[in-house]
Amino acid sequence: MFRSFSTFNYRIWFLGALVSNVGSWMQATAQDWVVLTELTNNDATAMGVTMALQFGPPLVLVSATGWVADRFDRRKILLITQSVLLLLALGVAALLLTGVMTLPLMFCFALAFGVTNAFDAPARQAFVSDMVTLEDASNAVALNSASFNMARLIGPAVGGLLIVAVGTGWVFVINAATFLAMLLALVMIRAGELLPRVKSTGRGGLAEGFRYVWGRSDLKVTFLMVFLIGAFGMNFPIFASTMAIEFGRDADGYGVLSSVLAIGSLAGALLAARRERARIRVLVIAAGGFGVASVVSTWMPSYWSYAAVLIFVGFATVSMLTTANGYVQTTTDPALRGRVLALYMAVVMGSTPIGAPIAGWITDVAGPRAAILVGGIAGLVAMAVGVTWMLSSGRLRRSEHSRFRLTLDETRPISVMRVDPVEFSDEVAAATTPIRIPRSN
């Protein structure tokens, strides 16, 4: 389960990311609570707009962010983006502590966070594959998700308590300090032990990555399923905060719901780390599980019964996202990995600007349970999309070893070749790539 920890660079990265992610979840909790209760009178639509501004840039800037992740040193990119995020957190803290923060100013900072994260996310995702071998890439992605969700387990609960104890402004100050852990980890990473980069010499930019994805039906289905759930089902800040208010809870109650969601998320990430490879069938099952759990949560009559169902929602969500992320990383041509991951992150994060305002509006008009129900239905539709693809693609067939067992050929027509990282240099990249797609497809 923890085989990627045998690599020094990954161990350092994991620890730095864990500390930084705890702070980020604390800040996210504080930001949502500021917009919902301090800058507005429980206006879920304003909260949806904030999320749209923060997660919209990855979709708008995808042509630039993927190219940057493929073209430049990813470690240096992350040093820059993490430093900018630190300064932005200090800026919000200063405005909150001096009492001059307004909703338009918060919108501006949300947009600035979004632009910076648009460049940070694809570089960060692709950098994981630079630290470990191809065989361990899926495990590293799953452990990365585990780190993220361990932080999600701790951060919101601590953030909620700190909001009550010291106020939202100091939460942003503490988050700024946690960025130092990631910056220190990036400085300590041994550049000489990173795997050789495969650099694309073509000038196709994002169009080249888009053509690659469009030529693979498995990636198109993966992206569509992630988009459906990302847009309509993963608006957890809106759902959890408004449900906490409906049950008569304060900021600490919202933080607890976010942490309970992370319990299932962490379990899903650790289970994904045990799998040797990411499989689309797991993605389909997880999408269905997300839909069912979300629908069930709308029937819960009390705060704690709703919290209990959130464990299953978190488990299904992270199982789906970790599997999708791992599948995209491990089956994509390394020369195009940055651009394909930029497209993937645009789908994951860029779906929020579409769904979050809708979820906020539904919450204001019909209540949070109606918005959660829409998200659950989106999960069931995503599962139906995956099942339809499996039945129509010709990859679902009878097993050769059992008469009544079906098997899904998830690698056809992609052939994954094992490559010696020492021999796989930039000079031979033009003649040899780990993944090849026959022209007949």
Coordinates of C-alpha atoms in Angstrom, one line a residue, residues 110-262:
A110 CA -11.3 34.1 -5.0
L111 CA -10.5 34.8 -8.6
A112 CA -6.8 35.3 -7.8
F113 CA -6.7 32.0 -5.9
G114 CA -8.3 30.4 -8.9
V115 CA -5.8 31.8 -11.4
T116 CA -2.9 30.7 -9.3
N117 CA -4.3 27.2 -8.7
A118 CA -5.0 26.9 -12.4
F119 CA -1.2 26.8 -13.0
D120 CA -0.5 24.9 -9.7
A121 CA -2.8 21.9 -10.2
P122 CA -1.6 20.4 -13.5
A123 CA 2.0 20.9 -12.5
R124 CA 1.4 19.4 -9.1
Q125 CA -0.5 16.4 -10.5
A126 CA 2.2 15.7 -13.2
F127 CA 5.0 16.2 -10.7
V128 CA 3.9 13.1 -8.8
S129 CA 4.8 11.0 -11.9
D130 CA 8.2 12.7 -12.0
M131 CA 9.1 11.3 -8.6
V132 CA 8.1 7.7 -8.9
T133 CA 8.3 4.9 -11.5
L134 CA 5.5 4.1 -13.9
E135 CA 4.7 1.0 -11.9
D136 CA 4.2 3.1 -8.7
A137 CA 2.4 6.0 -10.3
S138 CA -1.1 4.8 -9.5
N139 CA 0.0 4.1 -5.9
A140 CA 1.5 7.5 -5.6
V141 CA -1.6 9.2 -6.9
A142 CA -3.7 7.3 -4.4
L143 CA -1.4 8.2 -1.5
N144 CA -1.5 11.8 -2.7
S145 CA -5.3 11.6 -2.4
A146 CA -4.9 10.0 1.1
S147 CA -2.8 13.0 2.2
F148 CA -5.4 15.4 0.8
N149 CA -8.2 13.6 2.7
M150 CA -6.2 13.2 5.9
A151 CA -5.9 17.0 5.8
R152 CA -9.6 17.2 5.0
L153 CA -10.3 15.2 8.1
I154 CA -8.3 17.5 10.3
G155 CA -8.5 20.9 8.6
P156 CA -12.3 21.7 8.6
A157 CA -12.8 20.6 12.2
V158 CA -9.8 22.6 13.4
G159 CA -10.8 25.5 11.2
G160 CA -14.4 25.6 12.6
L161 CA -13.1 25.6 16.2
L162 CA -10.6 28.4 15.4
I163 CA -13.3 30.5 13.7
V164 CA -15.2 30.4 17.0
A165 CA -12.1 30.8 19.2
V166 CA -10.0 33.5 17.4
G167 CA -12.0 34.6 14.3
T168 CA -11.7 33.9 10.5
G169 CA -8.8 36.3 9.9
W170 CA -6.4 34.4 12.0
V171 CA -7.3 31.2 10.2
F172 CA -5.9 32.7 7.0
V173 CA -2.7 33.7 8.8
I174 CA -2.2 30.1 10.0
N175 CA -2.8 28.8 6.5
A176 CA -0.2 31.1 5.1
A177 CA 2.3 29.6 7.6
T178 CA 1.5 26.1 6.5
F179 CA 2.6 26.9 2.9
L180 CA 6.1 27.1 4.3
A181 CA 6.0 23.3 4.7
M182 CA 5.4 22.7 1.0
L183 CA 8.0 25.3 0.0
L184 CA 10.6 23.6 2.3
A185 CA 9.7 20.2 0.8
L186 CA 10.2 21.5 -2.8
V187 CA 13.6 22.9 -1.8
M188 CA 14.7 19.6 -0.2
I189 CA 13.7 17.4 -3.1
R190 CA 16.7 15.9 -4.9
A191 CA 16.4 17.1 -8.5
G192 CA 18.9 14.6 -9.7
E193 CA 16.7 11.7 -8.6
L194 CA 13.6 12.9 -10.5
L195 CA 12.7 10.7 -13.5
P196 CA 13.8 12.0 -17.0
R197 CA 11.2 14.3 -18.5
V198 CA 9.7 13.5 -21.9
K199 CA 9.4 16.8 -23.6
S200 CA 7.1 17.3 -26.6
T201 CA 8.8 19.1 -29.5
G202 CA 5.6 19.7 -31.3
R203 CA 3.7 23.0 -31.3
G204 CA 0.2 21.6 -31.1
G205 CA -0.2 22.9 -27.6
L206 CA -3.6 22.1 -26.0
A207 CA -5.0 21.1 -29.3
E208 CA -2.6 18.1 -29.4
G209 CA -3.7 17.0 -25.9
F210 CA -7.4 17.5 -26.9
R211 CA -6.9 15.4 -30.1
Y212 CA -5.3 12.7 -28.0
V213 CA -8.2 12.6 -25.5
W214 CA -10.8 12.7 -28.4
G215 CA -9.1 9.7 -30.0
R216 CA -9.7 7.6 -26.9
S217 CA -13.2 6.7 -26.0
D218 CA -12.2 5.6 -22.5
L219 CA -10.8 9.0 -21.6
K220 CA -13.9 10.8 -23.0
V221 CA -16.2 8.7 -20.9
T222 CA -13.9 9.2 -17.8
F223 CA -14.0 13.0 -18.4
L224 CA -17.8 13.1 -18.9
M225 CA -18.5 11.1 -15.7
V226 CA -16.2 13.3 -13.7
F227 CA -17.8 16.4 -15.1
L228 CA -21.3 15.4 -14.2
I229 CA -20.5 14.6 -10.6
G230 CA -18.1 17.6 -10.3
A231 CA -20.6 20.1 -11.6
F232 CA -23.7 19.0 -9.7
G233 CA -22.7 16.6 -6.9
M234 CA -19.4 17.9 -5.5
N235 CA -20.6 21.3 -4.2
F236 CA -19.9 20.2 -0.6
P237 CA -19.2 23.6 0.8
I238 CA -22.7 24.8 -0.2
F239 CA -24.4 21.5 0.9
A240 CA -22.6 21.1 4.3
S241 CA -22.8 24.7 5.4
T242 CA -26.5 25.2 4.6
M243 CA -27.4 21.8 6.1
A244 CA -25.5 22.8 9.2
I245 CA -27.5 26.0 9.4
E246 CA -30.8 24.0 8.8
F247 CA -29.9 21.8 11.8
G248 CA -29.2 24.8 13.9
R249 CA -25.4 24.4 14.0
D250 CA -22.6 27.1 13.9
A251 CA -19.2 27.2 12.2
D252 CA -17.9 24.3 14.3
G253 CA -20.9 22.2 13.2
Y254 CA -20.0 22.9 9.6
G255 CA -16.4 22.0 10.2
V256 CA -17.5 18.7 11.8
L257 CA -19.6 17.8 8.7
S258 CA -16.6 18.5 6.5
S259 CA -14.4 16.3 8.6
V260 CA -16.9 13.5 8.7
L261 CA -17.0 13.6 4.9
A262 CA -13.3 13.2 5.0

